[in-house]
Amino acid sequence: MTVRDEMIVLIPALRAYAWILTRRDQDVDDLVQETLLKAIAKIDSFEPGTNLRAWLITIMRNTFLNNIARSKRMRTGDEDCVSTSLSTPATQEWSVRGSEMMNAVAALPRHYREMLIYVVMIGESYESAAETFGVRIGTVKSRVNRARAMVAEQLQERAPNDPLNEADRDATESRSAI
């Protein structure tokens, strides 16, 4: 049997040792492959009659340790590194605004809250809401409109210096001036 044939027979043992070193299934095959590539490239330095398994394990262990040392030397965090840029915009403000809106909806009287949730948030039609709640369609439209106005008023009271609210007020004032 040639040295290469013996290497093939030892692959299961190399995989077992690679798993002991890496403890990660996805890294086992990479380490075995790298070990075998190095062994084949340096097959001339193997002395026939010595322990091939020990020789391969030594190559594997040195490869593993060199990979660890190399990964420690790799420098990250350069200014142009992609990891320094935000991949998604900040969402904290929208989370706060969303909770403020839900609190404003929760503070509505029940008949307004039900209509607002059913029509606006769930997306049901005015006709469906009228049928479900046993009221006229005009009542549904009126309650939804009043609920929207009440929620908008509560949100403006909570953040009077907010530039968005000032823009809304300016637009409302310019409409009322016309």
Short mmCIF file of C-alpha atoms in Angstrom, two decimals:
data_model
loop_
_atom_site.label_atom_id
_atom_site.label_comp_id
_atom_site.label_asym_id
_atom_site.label_seq_id
_atom_site.Cartn_x
_atom_site.Cartn_y
_atom_site.Cartn_z
CA MET A 1 0.00 0.00 0.00
CA THR A 2 1.32 3.44 -0.96
CA VAL A 3 1.62 6.37 1.42
CA ARG A 4 -1.31 8.09 -0.32
CA ASP A 5 -3.50 5.01 0.16
CA GLU A 6 -2.57 4.93 3.84
CA MET A 7 -3.54 8.61 4.10
CA ILE A 8 -7.00 7.79 2.73
CA VAL A 9 -7.41 5.02 5.32
CA LEU A 10 -6.48 7.50 8.09
CA ILE A 11 -9.07 10.16 7.09
CA PRO A 12 -11.65 9.01 9.72
CA ALA A 13 -9.01 9.25 12.45
CA LEU A 14 -7.96 12.69 11.18
CA ARG A 15 -11.59 13.84 11.21
CA ALA A 16 -11.97 12.63 14.81
CA TYR A 17 -8.85 14.51 15.89
CA ALA A 18 -9.90 17.63 13.96
CA TRP A 19 -13.21 17.59 15.83
CA ILE A 20 -11.37 17.39 19.15
CA LEU A 21 -9.32 20.45 18.16
CA THR A 22 -12.05 22.62 16.62
CA ARG A 23 -15.25 21.42 18.36
CA ARG A 24 -17.14 22.74 15.35
CA ASP A 25 -18.50 20.44 12.65
CA GLN A 26 -18.09 23.04 9.92
CA ASP A 27 -14.37 23.44 10.64
CA VAL A 28 -13.51 19.72 10.74
CA ASP A 29 -13.48 19.09 7.00
CA ASP A 30 -11.54 22.29 6.34
CA LEU A 31 -8.82 21.32 8.80
CA VAL A 32 -8.58 17.75 7.42
CA GLN A 33 -8.39 19.04 3.88
CA GLU A 34 -5.71 21.60 4.72
CA THR A 35 -3.73 18.92 6.58
CA LEU A 36 -3.88 16.51 3.64
CA LEU A 37 -2.88 19.23 1.19
CA LYS A 38 0.17 20.08 3.27
CA ALA A 39 1.05 16.40 3.71
CA ILE A 40 0.81 15.70 -0.03
CA ALA A 41 2.91 18.78 -0.80
CA LYS A 42 5.61 17.58 1.65
CA ILE A 43 5.28 13.83 1.04
CA ASP A 44 8.96 13.67 0.14
CA SER A 45 9.88 14.62 3.71
CA PHE A 46 7.97 11.62 5.15
CA GLU A 47 10.31 8.77 6.06
CA PRO A 48 8.85 5.40 5.08
CA GLY A 49 8.62 2.98 7.98
CA THR A 50 7.77 5.70 10.52
CA ASN A 51 4.33 6.38 11.94
CA LEU A 52 2.27 8.08 9.20
CA ARG A 53 -0.60 8.72 11.59
CA ALA A 54 1.64 10.63 14.02
CA TRP A 55 3.13 12.61 11.14
CA LEU A 56 -0.35 13.64 9.87
CA ILE A 57 -1.57 14.48 13.39
CA THR A 58 1.50 16.68 13.92
CA ILE A 59 0.80 18.50 10.66
CA MET A 60 -2.85 18.94 11.68
CA ARG A 61 -2.00 20.23 15.15
CA ASN A 62 0.54 22.72 13.80
CA THR A 63 -1.93 23.87 11.12
CA PHE A 64 -4.62 24.37 13.74
CA LEU A 65 -2.31 26.36 16.03
CA ASN A 66 -1.02 28.45 13.12
CA ASN A 67 -4.60 29.26 12.10
CA ILE A 68 -5.38 30.42 15.64
CA ALA A 69 -2.26 32.60 15.75
CA ARG A 70 -3.09 34.04 12.31
CA SER A 71 -6.64 34.90 13.35
CA LYS A 72 -5.32 36.73 16.44
CA ARG A 73 -2.98 38.78 14.29
CA MET A 74 -5.69 39.85 11.87
CA ARG A 75 -6.49 43.48 12.41
CA THR A 76 -10.09 44.59 12.34
CA GLY A 77 -11.78 47.90 12.80
CA ASP A 78 -10.11 50.00 10.13
CA GLU A 79 -11.95 53.21 9.33
CA ASP A 80 -13.09 51.90 5.96
CA CYS A 81 -14.16 48.55 7.39
CA VAL A 82 -17.74 47.62 6.64
CA SER A 83 -18.30 46.63 10.26
CA THR A 84 -18.06 50.26 11.37
CA SER A 85 -21.05 51.40 9.31
CA LEU A 86 -24.61 50.93 10.42
CA SER A 87 -26.41 48.28 8.46
CA THR A 88 -29.84 49.39 9.62
CA PRO A 89 -31.05 52.77 10.76
CA ALA A 90 -31.61 53.35 14.45
CA THR A 91 -35.09 52.34 15.55
CA GLN A 92 -35.24 53.61 19.11
CA GLU A 93 -37.20 56.75 18.24
CA TRP A 94 -39.76 54.81 16.24
CA SER A 95 -40.16 52.33 19.08
CA VAL A 96 -40.83 55.15 21.52
CA ARG A 97 -43.27 56.80 19.12
CA GLY A 98 -45.02 53.48 18.55
CA SER A 99 -45.50 52.94 22.28
CA GLU A 100 -46.73 56.51 22.69
CA MET A 101 -49.28 55.93 19.95
CA MET A 102 -50.45 52.63 21.46
CA ASN A 103 -50.82 54.33 24.86
CA ALA A 104 -52.88 57.07 23.22
CA VAL A 105 -55.08 54.46 21.54
CA ALA A 106 -55.49 52.60 24.84
CA ALA A 107 -56.63 55.84 26.53
CA LEU A 108 -59.51 56.32 24.07
CA PRO A 109 -63.09 55.60 25.17
CA ARG A 110 -63.99 52.01 24.32
CA HIS A 111 -66.37 52.73 21.41
CA TYR A 112 -63.75 54.93 19.67
CA ARG A 113 -60.89 52.53 20.41
CA GLU A 114 -62.81 49.53 19.01
CA MET A 115 -63.61 51.31 15.75
CA LEU A 116 -60.08 52.67 15.31
CA ILE A 117 -58.48 49.28 15.89
CA TYR A 118 -60.99 47.39 13.75
CA VAL A 119 -60.93 49.75 10.76
CA VAL A 120 -57.47 51.37 10.82
CA MET A 121 -55.20 48.82 12.47
CA ILE A 122 -56.84 45.58 11.37
CA GLY A 123 -57.84 47.04 8.01
CA GLU A 124 -61.49 46.02 7.88
CA SER A 125 -63.94 48.04 5.79
CA TYR A 126 -66.41 50.55 7.20
CA GLU A 127 -69.23 48.30 6.04
CA SER A 128 -67.80 45.31 7.89
CA ALA A 129 -67.34 47.38 11.05
CA ALA A 130 -70.94 48.65 10.84
CA GLU A 131 -72.23 45.11 10.50
CA THR A 132 -70.00 43.69 13.25
CA PHE A 133 -70.82 46.38 15.81
CA GLY A 134 -74.46 46.84 14.80
CA VAL A 135 -74.23 50.56 14.01
CA ARG A 136 -74.72 52.65 10.88
CA ILE A 137 -71.81 53.22 8.51
CA GLY A 138 -71.88 56.96 9.24
CA THR A 139 -71.38 56.19 12.93
CA VAL A 140 -68.34 54.06 12.11
CA LYS A 141 -66.81 56.81 9.95
CA SER A 142 -67.51 59.42 12.61
CA ARG A 143 -65.99 57.35 15.41
CA VAL A 144 -62.88 56.50 13.38
CA ASN A 145 -62.40 60.15 12.47
CA ARG A 146 -62.84 61.32 16.07
CA ALA A 147 -60.53 58.57 17.36
CA ARG A 148 -57.82 59.61 14.90
CA ALA A 149 -58.16 63.23 15.96
CA MET A 150 -58.00 62.32 19.66
CA VAL A 151 -54.87 60.20 19.19
CA ALA A 152 -53.19 62.93 17.12
CA GLU A 153 -54.04 65.51 19.79
CA GLN A 154 -52.62 63.33 22.57
CA LEU A 155 -49.42 62.72 20.62
CA GLN A 156 -48.96 66.45 19.99
CA GLU A 157 -49.46 67.20 23.67
CA ARG A 158 -46.72 64.73 24.60
CA ALA A 159 -44.14 66.19 22.23
CA PRO A 160 -44.94 69.89 21.73
CA ASN A 161 -41.38 70.84 20.65
CA ASP A 162 -41.10 68.05 18.11
CA PRO A 163 -40.22 69.45 14.65
CA LEU A 164 -42.70 67.05 13.04
CA ASN A 165 -45.52 68.37 15.19
CA GLU A 166 -44.51 71.96 14.42
CA ALA A 167 -44.65 71.18 10.69
CA ASP A 168 -48.10 69.65 11.14
CA ARG A 169 -49.26 72.74 13.09
CA ASP A 170 -47.84 75.05 10.43
CA ALA A 171 -49.67 73.12 7.73
CA THR A 172 -52.91 73.21 9.75
CA GLU A 173 -52.54 76.93 10.41
CA SER A 174 -51.89 77.66 6.74
CA ARG A 175 -55.00 75.65 5.76
CA SER A 176 -57.15 77.46 8.31
CA ALA A 177 -55.86 80.85 7.11
CA ILE A 178 -57.08 80.13 3.59
#
